[in-house]
Amino acid sequence: MATRTDDASYHSSVTDHPQLALAVIMAGVLIAAVDTTIVVLALPEIQRALHVALSSVIWVVIGYLLTITLLATQVGKLGDLFGRVRMYEAGFVVFVVGSALCALSWNEAAIIGFRVLQGVGGALVSANSGAVIADIFPPHRRGRAYGFNAVGWSLGAVLGIVLGGVIVTYVSWRWIFWINVPIGIVAVALATRVLHNEATSRHHRFDIGGMLTLGAGIFGLLWAVTQLATRPLDSHIVAFFVGGLVILGVFVLIELRHPEPMVNLRIFRIPTMTPSLLAATFQALGNYAVLFLVIMYLQGPRGLSALDASLLLVPGYLLGGVVGPFAGRLADRVGPVIPATVGLAVQVIALFVYAQLSNDVTLALVVVASIINGIGGSSFFPANNSAVMKAAPPEVFGIASGMLRTFSNIGMVFSFSVAILSAARSIPRGLAFAIFVGTTKLSGHLADVFTHGLHAAFYTSMVFIAIAALLSLSRGRGRRAADPEVEPATPAA
């Protein structure tokens, strides 16, 4: 693939209509984003309607996210082997089926199980969307494309907040899932018309051992971390954590010896790849921990409903959606280091503003901080995503996109535990968990103690974001990741 070429001479084998194809991909990202925020607002209603235990209701959210995290790299590899567009379209179908089944759920096991199925579809869509964009656009236009893709995520998050509150309040929690069905069907129809399945090789040696050990290893780590959020550290949690690390070590050994590894580890020798992936992890760890903590602050000490609390964060999402394409275009012009690093620095400022919250401060401060945070995040995402995909050779676009989603989601899952554990330093763990779910308010001395404890958590998140900024800045000491074919390591698929 040419690295710097006139748009007139560049032709994608995936589509004849690049802008329309980008709109279809944005729709897929939007649907996935809607389902991350829309469910949070419905947790109290789901708990009451299906008689779900408080310790289990969070798995309605975590089950979806955990599944995407576990499968993103594997399904990205499937996209490289059997066609990224084919896997992307299959993801829509699975997501729609999972949504319909979630709406029909009758008990705790059903809703959590069907959310896992939804997560399989979400993994197929999210892991392959970035790779399809890389297939459609030449390297010097991908930052702008990823910026528009970030708009889909921001708009989806806003729609989830607004629709979730309205639907749960005036209709039924089941319709937060039913609404995905017609949208998903239209998206599938558009995708099949606009996107073409690219030709793939007929002969593959599938790395079953690598797929299973990667999934088992990540599951062990994430299961331990999520359990730590709901109960004290014990031998069971330690066993899962250590076991996960051991299995990941076995995964590395398998990949080093397999003739066609699922993850060719030489990809990490590409100068910009490792810092970009790790920056995504630390940014997600700090950013989403803050999101959880702010919602807990608004629902606990300030006594807001889930809808009112989330609406205060809408301006940040909206402005972030506007900034994303411009940040992506800037990354195309000057490279990813400056916009990504500056975006992270802006997020550090937002965290400092959040750290000034108290129980009598005006709630306008939350809006200001969310706007600053939205601008920073929307500057980081398209630039960092573009850096990963520009660094990856074309034959591993799927695995690179999947790894980016995996690394980012690992940070998201860990951030949930960071938020709960940070809150639990000042109030009982079970009470912190109930505040997050939205079933308990705080007042008096407990509210003051809780808010004071949040300050330390915000400063901790500042450290995570600062680490991400240093990792992003470190890419400036290597070659600019704009020309994938000049990289020294070109992994074989």
Short mmCIF file of C-alpha atoms in Angstrom, two decimals:
data_model
loop_
_atom_site.label_atom_id
_atom_site.label_comp_id
_atom_site.label_asym_id
_atom_site.label_seq_id
_atom_site.Cartn_x
_atom_site.Cartn_y
_atom_site.Cartn_z
CA MET A 1 0.00 0.00 0.00
CA ALA A 2 1.30 3.45 -0.83
CA THR A 3 1.98 5.67 2.09
CA ARG A 4 1.72 9.10 0.53
CA THR A 5 -0.46 9.15 -2.51
CA ASP A 6 -2.93 11.47 -4.17
CA ASP A 7 -6.51 10.69 -3.30
CA ALA A 8 -7.29 10.33 -6.99
CA SER A 9 -4.78 7.49 -7.37
CA TYR A 10 -5.74 5.65 -4.19
CA HIS A 11 -8.48 3.07 -4.52
CA SER A 12 -9.78 0.86 -1.74
CA SER A 13 -10.82 -2.70 -2.48
CA VAL A 14 -13.30 -2.51 0.40
CA THR A 15 -15.64 0.19 -0.95
CA ASP A 16 -16.34 2.50 -3.87
CA HIS A 17 -17.85 5.11 -1.55
CA PRO A 18 -15.33 5.93 1.22
CA GLN A 19 -17.35 8.66 2.94
CA LEU A 20 -20.55 6.63 2.98
CA ALA A 21 -18.58 3.63 4.25
CA LEU A 22 -17.16 5.79 7.06
CA ALA A 23 -20.71 6.79 7.99
CA VAL A 24 -21.69 3.11 8.19
CA ILE A 25 -18.71 2.37 10.44
CA MET A 26 -19.59 5.37 12.62
CA ALA A 27 -23.07 3.88 13.00
CA GLY A 28 -21.58 0.64 14.30
CA VAL A 29 -19.42 2.48 16.81
CA LEU A 30 -22.40 4.61 17.82
CA ILE A 31 -24.51 1.54 18.57
CA ALA A 32 -21.75 0.01 20.70
CA ALA A 33 -21.29 3.31 22.57
CA VAL A 34 -25.02 3.67 23.20
CA ASP A 35 -25.06 0.27 24.88
CA THR A 36 -22.25 1.15 27.29
CA THR A 37 -24.04 4.17 28.79
CA ILE A 38 -27.71 3.29 28.32
CA VAL A 39 -27.47 0.21 30.58
CA VAL A 40 -25.85 2.04 33.51
CA LEU A 41 -28.94 4.20 33.95
CA ALA A 42 -31.20 1.13 33.92
CA LEU A 43 -29.38 -0.90 36.59
CA PRO A 44 -31.76 -0.08 39.48
CA GLU A 45 -34.81 -0.97 37.36
CA ILE A 46 -33.21 -4.20 36.10
CA GLN A 47 -32.28 -5.15 39.66
CA ARG A 48 -35.84 -4.68 40.87
CA ALA A 49 -37.60 -6.27 37.87
CA LEU A 50 -35.45 -9.41 37.66
CA HIS A 51 -34.63 -9.66 41.39
CA VAL A 52 -30.89 -9.47 40.69
CA ALA A 53 -28.55 -9.42 43.69
CA LEU A 54 -26.72 -6.13 44.23
CA SER A 55 -23.36 -7.89 43.88
CA SER A 56 -24.44 -9.35 40.52
CA VAL A 57 -26.24 -6.45 38.83
CA ILE A 58 -22.97 -4.78 37.84
CA TRP A 59 -22.24 -7.79 35.64
CA VAL A 60 -24.95 -6.51 33.31
CA VAL A 61 -22.37 -3.83 32.46
CA ILE A 62 -19.12 -5.66 33.14
CA GLY A 63 -20.17 -8.85 31.31
CA TYR A 64 -20.51 -6.91 28.06
CA LEU A 65 -17.25 -5.04 28.50
CA LEU A 66 -15.34 -8.11 29.69
CA THR A 67 -16.43 -10.11 26.65
CA ILE A 68 -15.25 -7.42 24.25
CA THR A 69 -11.94 -7.25 26.10
CA LEU A 70 -11.46 -11.02 26.00
CA LEU A 71 -12.32 -11.45 22.33
CA ALA A 72 -11.17 -8.25 20.60
CA THR A 73 -7.71 -9.48 19.65
CA GLN A 74 -8.95 -12.92 18.60
CA VAL A 75 -11.74 -11.62 16.37
CA GLY A 76 -9.35 -9.04 14.95
CA LYS A 77 -7.18 -11.95 13.85
CA LEU A 78 -10.26 -13.63 12.35
CA GLY A 79 -10.80 -10.47 10.34
CA ASP A 80 -7.25 -10.67 8.97
CA LEU A 81 -7.78 -14.32 8.02
CA PHE A 82 -11.33 -14.41 6.71
CA GLY A 83 -12.19 -10.82 5.84
CA ARG A 84 -12.57 -7.76 8.07
CA VAL A 85 -15.78 -6.60 6.43
CA ARG A 86 -17.27 -10.10 6.78
CA MET A 87 -16.45 -10.17 10.50
CA TYR A 88 -17.71 -6.59 10.94
CA GLU A 89 -21.07 -7.45 9.37
CA ALA A 90 -21.31 -10.67 11.39
CA GLY A 91 -20.81 -8.58 14.51
CA PHE A 92 -23.89 -6.51 13.69
CA VAL A 93 -25.99 -9.64 13.33
CA VAL A 94 -24.80 -11.14 16.63
CA PHE A 95 -25.31 -7.81 18.38
CA VAL A 96 -28.91 -7.51 17.14
CA VAL A 97 -29.72 -11.08 18.22
CA GLY A 98 -28.13 -10.48 21.62
CA SER A 99 -30.11 -7.25 22.05
CA ALA A 100 -33.42 -8.96 21.31
CA LEU A 101 -32.63 -11.74 23.78
CA CYS A 102 -31.63 -9.21 26.46
CA ALA A 103 -35.02 -7.55 26.03
CA LEU A 104 -36.70 -10.93 26.58
CA SER A 105 -34.64 -11.80 29.69
CA TRP A 106 -36.54 -13.37 32.58
CA ASN A 107 -33.95 -13.65 35.35
CA GLU A 108 -30.42 -12.78 36.49
CA ALA A 109 -28.64 -15.53 34.55
CA ALA A 110 -30.50 -14.72 31.33
CA ILE A 111 -29.75 -10.98 31.30
CA ILE A 112 -26.06 -11.49 32.10
CA GLY A 113 -25.68 -14.35 29.62
CA PHE A 114 -27.34 -12.44 26.79
CA ARG A 115 -25.23 -9.38 27.56
CA VAL A 116 -22.20 -11.62 27.05
CA LEU A 117 -23.64 -12.60 23.65
CA GLN A 118 -24.09 -8.91 22.89
CA GLY A 119 -20.44 -8.47 23.82
CA VAL A 120 -19.42 -11.04 21.20
CA GLY A 121 -21.13 -8.90 18.58
CA GLY A 122 -19.62 -5.76 20.05
CA ALA A 123 -16.15 -7.32 19.88
CA LEU A 124 -16.58 -8.22 16.20
CA VAL A 125 -17.74 -4.68 15.39
CA SER A 126 -15.28 -2.69 17.49
CA ALA A 127 -12.19 -4.81 16.76
CA ASN A 128 -12.69 -4.73 12.99
CA SER A 129 -14.00 -1.17 12.57
CA GLY A 130 -10.56 0.40 12.95
CA ALA A 131 -9.08 -2.12 10.52
CA VAL A 132 -11.79 -1.44 7.93
CA ILE A 133 -11.06 2.30 8.18
CA ALA A 134 -7.38 1.54 7.57
CA ASP A 135 -8.39 -0.50 4.52
CA ILE A 136 -10.51 2.35 3.16
CA PHE A 137 -8.30 5.41 3.65
CA PRO A 138 -4.61 6.05 2.82
CA PRO A 139 -2.32 6.69 5.81
CA HIS A 140 -2.30 10.48 5.45
CA ARG A 141 -6.13 10.63 5.75
CA ARG A 142 -6.70 8.10 8.51
CA GLY A 143 -6.38 10.55 11.39
CA ARG A 144 -9.33 12.56 10.06
CA ALA A 145 -11.31 9.34 9.55
CA TYR A 146 -10.58 8.19 13.10
CA GLY A 147 -11.64 11.64 14.28
CA PHE A 148 -15.04 11.22 12.68
CA ASN A 149 -15.20 7.74 14.16
CA ALA A 150 -14.67 9.35 17.57
CA VAL A 151 -17.73 11.49 16.82
CA GLY A 152 -19.75 8.27 16.55
CA TRP A 153 -18.52 7.23 19.98
CA SER A 154 -19.26 10.63 21.57
CA LEU A 155 -22.73 10.90 20.02
CA GLY A 156 -23.47 7.31 21.04
CA ALA A 157 -22.51 8.02 24.64
CA VAL A 158 -24.76 11.09 24.69
CA LEU A 159 -27.65 9.22 23.08
CA GLY A 160 -27.22 6.41 25.60
CA ILE A 161 -27.43 8.85 28.50
CA VAL A 162 -30.48 10.70 27.18
CA LEU A 163 -32.34 7.72 25.71
CA GLY A 164 -31.61 5.56 28.72
CA GLY A 165 -33.09 8.05 31.13
CA VAL A 166 -36.15 8.76 28.99
CA ILE A 167 -36.86 5.10 28.13
CA VAL A 168 -36.43 3.82 31.68
CA THR A 169 -38.51 6.68 33.10
CA TYR A 170 -41.39 6.67 30.63
CA VAL A 171 -41.42 3.24 28.92
CA SER A 172 -39.57 0.17 30.23
CA TRP A 173 -35.98 -0.94 30.75
CA ARG A 174 -36.55 -3.67 28.14
CA TRP A 175 -36.76 -1.03 25.42
CA ILE A 176 -33.15 0.01 25.97
CA PHE A 177 -32.39 -3.29 24.23
CA TRP A 178 -35.29 -3.38 21.76
CA ILE A 179 -34.17 -0.03 20.35
CA ASN A 180 -30.96 -1.68 19.10
CA VAL A 181 -32.85 -4.09 16.86
CA PRO A 182 -34.18 -1.75 14.11
CA ILE A 183 -31.02 0.36 14.21
CA GLY A 184 -28.86 -2.75 13.87
CA ILE A 185 -30.93 -4.14 11.00
CA VAL A 186 -30.61 -0.87 9.05
CA ALA A 187 -26.86 -0.79 9.77
CA VAL A 188 -26.43 -4.36 8.49
CA ALA A 189 -28.37 -3.54 5.32
CA LEU A 190 -26.22 -0.46 4.65
CA ALA A 191 -22.99 -2.31 5.40
CA THR A 192 -23.78 -5.10 2.93
CA ARG A 193 -24.50 -2.54 0.20
CA VAL A 194 -21.57 -0.19 0.81
CA LEU A 195 -18.76 -2.48 2.00
CA HIS A 196 -17.22 -5.27 -0.05
CA ASN A 197 -15.67 -8.42 1.37
CA GLU A 198 -12.00 -8.36 0.47
CA ALA A 199 -10.27 -11.42 -0.94
CA THR A 200 -8.49 -13.61 1.61
CA SER A 201 -6.06 -16.48 1.44
CA ARG A 202 -7.60 -19.96 1.36
CA HIS A 203 -5.02 -21.77 3.48
CA HIS A 204 -4.45 -20.92 7.13
CA ARG A 205 -2.98 -22.70 10.11
CA PHE A 206 -5.27 -21.50 12.86
CA ASP A 207 -3.62 -20.82 16.23
CA ILE A 208 -6.17 -22.42 18.56
CA GLY A 209 -3.69 -22.66 21.44
CA GLY A 210 -2.85 -18.97 21.20
CA MET A 211 -6.49 -17.94 21.07
CA LEU A 212 -7.45 -20.05 24.11
CA THR A 213 -4.47 -19.11 26.30
CA LEU A 214 -4.80 -15.39 25.54
CA GLY A 215 -8.49 -15.47 26.43
CA ALA A 216 -7.94 -17.54 29.58
CA GLY A 217 -5.04 -15.38 30.76
CA ILE A 218 -6.87 -12.09 30.30
CA PHE A 219 -9.99 -13.58 31.90
CA GLY A 220 -8.01 -14.60 35.00
CA LEU A 221 -6.62 -11.10 35.46
CA LEU A 222 -9.87 -9.27 34.82
CA TRP A 223 -11.96 -11.65 36.92
CA ALA A 224 -9.62 -11.09 39.86
CA VAL A 225 -9.78 -7.33 39.48
CA THR A 226 -13.56 -7.15 39.18
CA GLN A 227 -14.00 -9.44 42.21
CA LEU A 228 -11.69 -7.16 44.17
CA ALA A 229 -14.23 -4.37 43.65
CA THR A 230 -16.98 -6.25 45.47
CA ARG A 231 -15.14 -8.14 48.24
CA PRO A 232 -11.86 -8.05 50.21
CA LEU A 233 -8.67 -9.60 48.86
CA ASP A 234 -8.54 -13.36 49.47
CA SER A 235 -6.74 -16.47 48.21
CA HIS A 236 -9.38 -17.01 45.50
CA ILE A 237 -8.68 -13.60 43.94
CA VAL A 238 -4.91 -14.07 44.22
CA ALA A 239 -5.17 -17.48 42.53
CA PHE A 240 -7.04 -16.04 39.56
CA PHE A 241 -4.58 -13.16 39.22
CA VAL A 242 -1.46 -15.33 39.42
CA GLY A 243 -3.04 -17.98 37.22
CA GLY A 244 -3.83 -15.36 34.60
CA LEU A 245 -0.21 -14.20 34.55
CA VAL A 246 1.07 -17.78 34.24
CA ILE A 247 -1.30 -18.56 31.36
CA LEU A 248 -0.25 -15.39 29.56
CA GLY A 249 3.35 -16.59 29.90
CA VAL A 250 2.31 -19.86 28.24
CA PHE A 251 0.62 -17.79 25.51
CA VAL A 252 3.90 -16.00 24.77
CA LEU A 253 5.74 -19.33 24.46
CA ILE A 254 3.09 -20.67 22.07
CA GLU A 255 3.24 -17.55 19.90
CA LEU A 256 7.03 -17.69 19.66
CA ARG A 257 6.88 -21.27 18.31
CA HIS A 258 3.75 -21.27 16.15
CA PRO A 259 4.36 -20.91 12.37
CA GLU A 260 1.28 -18.65 12.03
CA PRO A 261 0.80 -17.14 15.51
CA MET A 262 -2.38 -15.34 16.39
CA VAL A 263 -0.30 -12.40 17.63
CA ASN A 264 3.06 -12.19 15.91
CA LEU A 265 5.08 -10.72 18.77
CA ARG A 266 7.42 -9.00 16.34
CA ILE A 267 4.71 -6.39 15.92
CA PHE A 268 5.79 -4.97 19.29
CA ARG A 269 9.23 -4.22 17.81
CA ILE A 270 7.65 -1.52 15.66
CA PRO A 271 8.85 1.65 17.46
CA THR A 272 5.49 3.37 17.89
CA MET A 273 3.31 0.31 18.53
CA THR A 274 4.04 -0.56 22.17
CA PRO A 275 3.93 3.02 23.57
CA SER A 276 0.69 3.68 21.65
CA LEU A 277 -1.01 0.57 23.04
CA LEU A 278 0.18 1.21 26.60
CA ALA A 279 -0.86 4.86 26.35
CA ALA A 280 -4.37 3.65 25.45
CA THR A 281 -4.41 1.43 28.55
CA PHE A 282 -3.30 4.10 31.02
CA GLN A 283 -5.55 6.73 29.46
CA ALA A 284 -8.56 4.42 29.80
CA LEU A 285 -7.55 3.49 33.35
CA GLY A 286 -7.46 7.12 34.46
CA ASN A 287 -10.27 8.46 32.30
CA TYR A 288 -12.97 5.89 33.05
CA ALA A 289 -12.12 5.72 36.74
CA VAL A 290 -12.90 9.43 36.84
CA LEU A 291 -16.19 8.90 35.01
CA PHE A 292 -17.27 6.30 37.57
CA LEU A 293 -16.12 8.48 40.48
CA VAL A 294 -17.94 11.59 39.23
CA ILE A 295 -21.19 9.64 38.79
CA MET A 296 -20.77 8.26 42.33
CA TYR A 297 -20.19 11.80 43.63
CA LEU A 298 -23.28 13.15 41.91
CA GLN A 299 -25.54 10.24 42.91
CA GLY A 300 -24.17 9.86 46.45
CA PRO A 301 -23.37 13.12 48.29
CA ARG A 302 -25.24 15.38 45.84
CA GLY A 303 -28.32 13.14 45.67
CA LEU A 304 -28.93 13.41 41.91
CA SER A 305 -30.78 10.79 39.91
CA ALA A 306 -28.79 8.72 37.43
CA LEU A 307 -30.29 10.70 34.54
CA ASP A 308 -29.59 14.12 36.06
CA ALA A 309 -26.05 13.07 37.00
CA SER A 310 -25.29 11.84 33.50
CA LEU A 311 -26.82 14.89 31.80
CA LEU A 312 -24.21 17.08 33.51
CA LEU A 313 -21.56 15.18 31.52
CA VAL A 314 -23.32 15.62 28.16
CA PRO A 315 -21.60 18.95 27.24
CA GLY A 316 -18.21 17.27 27.45
CA TYR A 317 -19.30 14.47 25.12
CA LEU A 318 -20.85 16.92 22.64
CA LEU A 319 -17.84 19.21 22.48
CA GLY A 320 -15.56 16.20 22.25
CA GLY A 321 -17.50 15.06 19.20
CA VAL A 322 -16.83 18.42 17.55
CA VAL A 323 -13.12 18.42 18.40
CA GLY A 324 -12.41 14.84 17.27
CA PRO A 325 -12.28 15.36 13.46
CA PHE A 326 -10.11 18.48 13.80
CA ALA A 327 -7.69 16.66 16.10
CA GLY A 328 -7.56 13.78 13.65
CA ARG A 329 -6.81 16.13 10.76
CA LEU A 330 -4.05 17.76 12.82
CA ALA A 331 -2.58 14.30 13.45
CA ASP A 332 -2.54 13.73 9.68
CA ARG A 333 -0.56 16.94 9.19
CA VAL A 334 1.94 16.89 12.05
CA GLY A 335 1.89 13.27 13.23
CA PRO A 336 0.14 11.76 16.26
CA VAL A 337 2.58 12.76 19.01
CA ILE A 338 1.59 16.42 19.45
CA PRO A 339 -2.24 16.15 19.41
CA ALA A 340 -2.26 12.94 21.49
CA THR A 341 0.14 14.25 24.13
CA VAL A 342 -1.47 17.69 24.33
CA GLY A 343 -4.86 16.00 24.66
CA LEU A 344 -3.61 13.98 27.62
CA ALA A 345 -2.14 17.12 29.21
CA VAL A 346 -5.56 18.77 28.89
CA GLN A 347 -7.12 15.77 30.63
CA VAL A 348 -4.69 16.21 33.53
CA ILE A 349 -6.01 19.78 33.88
CA ALA A 350 -9.57 18.43 33.90
CA LEU A 351 -8.68 16.03 36.71
CA PHE A 352 -7.22 18.88 38.74
CA VAL A 353 -10.54 20.72 38.34
CA TYR A 354 -12.45 17.61 39.41
CA ALA A 355 -10.24 17.41 42.50
CA GLN A 356 -11.69 20.75 43.67
CA LEU A 357 -15.19 19.27 44.07
CA SER A 358 -16.89 19.52 47.45
CA ASN A 359 -20.42 18.99 48.72
CA ASP A 360 -21.32 22.68 48.52
CA VAL A 361 -19.54 23.72 45.31
CA THR A 362 -21.64 24.68 42.31
CA LEU A 363 -22.38 21.79 39.96
CA ALA A 364 -21.26 24.04 37.11
CA LEU A 365 -17.74 22.98 38.07
CA VAL A 366 -18.60 19.43 36.99
CA VAL A 367 -19.76 20.74 33.60
CA VAL A 368 -16.56 22.77 33.16
CA ALA A 369 -14.37 19.79 34.06
CA SER A 370 -16.32 17.48 31.74
CA ILE A 371 -15.87 19.92 28.84
CA ILE A 372 -12.12 20.16 29.43
CA ASN A 373 -11.92 16.38 29.74
CA GLY A 374 -13.96 15.88 26.56
CA ILE A 375 -11.65 18.15 24.57
CA GLY A 376 -8.59 16.32 25.86
CA GLY A 377 -9.94 12.83 25.25
CA SER A 378 -11.15 13.68 21.75
CA SER A 379 -7.70 15.01 20.90
CA PHE A 380 -6.03 11.83 22.12
CA PHE A 381 -8.26 9.11 20.63
CA PRO A 382 -8.02 9.78 16.87
CA ALA A 383 -4.31 10.59 17.02
CA ASN A 384 -3.42 7.49 19.03
CA ASN A 385 -5.65 5.21 16.95
CA SER A 386 -4.08 6.57 13.79
CA ALA A 387 -0.60 5.97 15.21
CA VAL A 388 -1.37 2.30 15.86
CA MET A 389 -2.89 1.66 12.43
CA LYS A 390 -0.19 3.60 10.56
CA ALA A 391 2.47 1.56 12.32
CA ALA A 392 0.82 -1.78 11.50
CA PRO A 393 1.54 -3.52 8.18
CA PRO A 394 -1.65 -3.92 6.09
CA GLU A 395 -1.84 -7.69 6.53
CA VAL A 396 -2.26 -7.31 10.32
CA PHE A 397 -4.68 -4.36 10.43
CA GLY A 398 -7.26 -6.58 12.12
CA ILE A 399 -4.97 -7.83 14.86
CA ALA A 400 -3.65 -4.29 15.46
CA SER A 401 -7.17 -2.87 15.74
CA GLY A 402 -8.16 -5.74 18.03
CA MET A 403 -5.12 -5.25 20.27
CA LEU A 404 -5.90 -1.53 20.54
CA ARG A 405 -9.43 -2.36 21.70
CA THR A 406 -8.10 -5.03 24.11
CA PHE A 407 -5.49 -2.74 25.68
CA SER A 408 -8.02 0.08 26.03
CA ASN A 409 -10.72 -2.16 27.50
CA ILE A 410 -8.29 -3.65 30.02
CA GLY A 411 -7.83 -0.12 31.31
CA MET A 412 -11.60 0.38 31.39
CA VAL A 413 -12.24 -2.80 33.39
CA PHE A 414 -9.43 -2.01 35.82
CA SER A 415 -10.78 1.53 36.18
CA PHE A 416 -14.05 0.21 37.60
CA SER A 417 -12.17 -1.52 40.42
CA VAL A 418 -9.96 1.54 40.96
CA ALA A 419 -13.08 3.67 41.39
CA ILE A 420 -14.77 1.30 43.86
CA LEU A 421 -11.57 0.69 45.84
CA SER A 422 -10.81 4.42 46.00
CA ALA A 423 -14.29 5.14 47.32
CA ALA A 424 -14.01 2.24 49.78
CA ARG A 425 -11.08 3.96 51.50
CA SER A 426 -13.54 6.35 53.13
CA ILE A 427 -16.82 4.39 53.30
CA PRO A 428 -17.69 0.66 53.44
CA ARG A 429 -17.10 -1.20 50.18
CA GLY A 430 -20.70 -2.39 49.91
CA LEU A 431 -21.98 1.16 50.34
CA ALA A 432 -19.61 2.44 47.65
CA PHE A 433 -20.87 -0.26 45.31
CA ALA A 434 -24.52 0.62 46.04
CA ILE A 435 -23.81 4.29 45.29
CA PHE A 436 -22.33 3.40 41.92
CA VAL A 437 -25.31 1.23 41.00
CA GLY A 438 -27.59 4.10 42.00
CA THR A 439 -29.55 2.47 44.82
CA THR A 440 -28.19 4.55 47.75
CA LYS A 441 -27.63 8.24 48.57
CA LEU A 442 -25.25 9.81 51.09
CA SER A 443 -25.74 12.69 53.52
CA GLY A 444 -24.15 14.31 56.55
CA HIS A 445 -20.75 13.20 57.81
CA LEU A 446 -20.53 10.19 55.46
CA ALA A 447 -21.02 12.46 52.45
CA ASP A 448 -18.19 14.75 53.59
CA VAL A 449 -15.84 11.84 54.25
CA PHE A 450 -16.67 10.25 50.90
CA THR A 451 -16.06 13.45 48.92
CA HIS A 452 -12.76 14.06 50.70
CA GLY A 453 -11.68 10.53 49.82
CA LEU A 454 -12.45 11.16 46.15
CA HIS A 455 -9.76 13.83 45.98
CA ALA A 456 -7.02 11.23 46.43
CA ALA A 457 -8.65 9.12 43.72
CA PHE A 458 -8.65 12.04 41.28
CA TYR A 459 -4.97 12.68 41.94
CA THR A 460 -4.27 8.97 41.41
CA SER A 461 -6.02 9.17 38.05
CA MET A 462 -3.87 12.20 37.22
CA VAL A 463 -0.83 9.97 37.66
CA PHE A 464 -2.27 7.38 35.24
CA ILE A 465 -3.00 10.04 32.61
CA ALA A 466 0.47 11.56 33.11
CA ILE A 467 2.03 8.12 32.48
CA ALA A 468 -0.02 7.88 29.28
CA ALA A 469 1.27 11.32 28.25
CA LEU A 470 4.89 10.27 28.81
CA LEU A 471 4.32 7.12 26.75
CA SER A 472 2.75 9.19 23.99
CA LEU A 473 5.61 11.67 24.06
CA SER A 474 8.18 8.85 23.87
CA ARG A 475 7.04 8.17 20.30
CA GLY A 476 8.69 11.42 19.29
CA ARG A 477 12.12 9.87 19.86
CA GLY A 478 11.46 7.25 17.18
CA ARG A 479 10.40 7.52 13.57
CA ARG A 480 7.05 9.01 12.78
CA ALA A 481 4.55 6.22 12.24
CA ALA A 482 3.34 7.47 8.89
CA ASP A 483 5.06 4.99 6.64
CA PRO A 484 4.33 1.43 7.69
CA GLU A 485 6.41 -0.23 5.03
CA VAL A 486 9.66 1.33 6.26
CA GLU A 487 9.32 -0.22 9.70
CA PRO A 488 11.98 -2.85 10.40
CA ALA A 489 9.57 -5.57 11.52
CA THR A 490 6.78 -6.66 9.24
CA PRO A 491 4.96 -9.50 10.96
CA ALA A 492 3.52 -12.25 8.87
CA ALA A 493 -0.13 -13.01 9.37
#
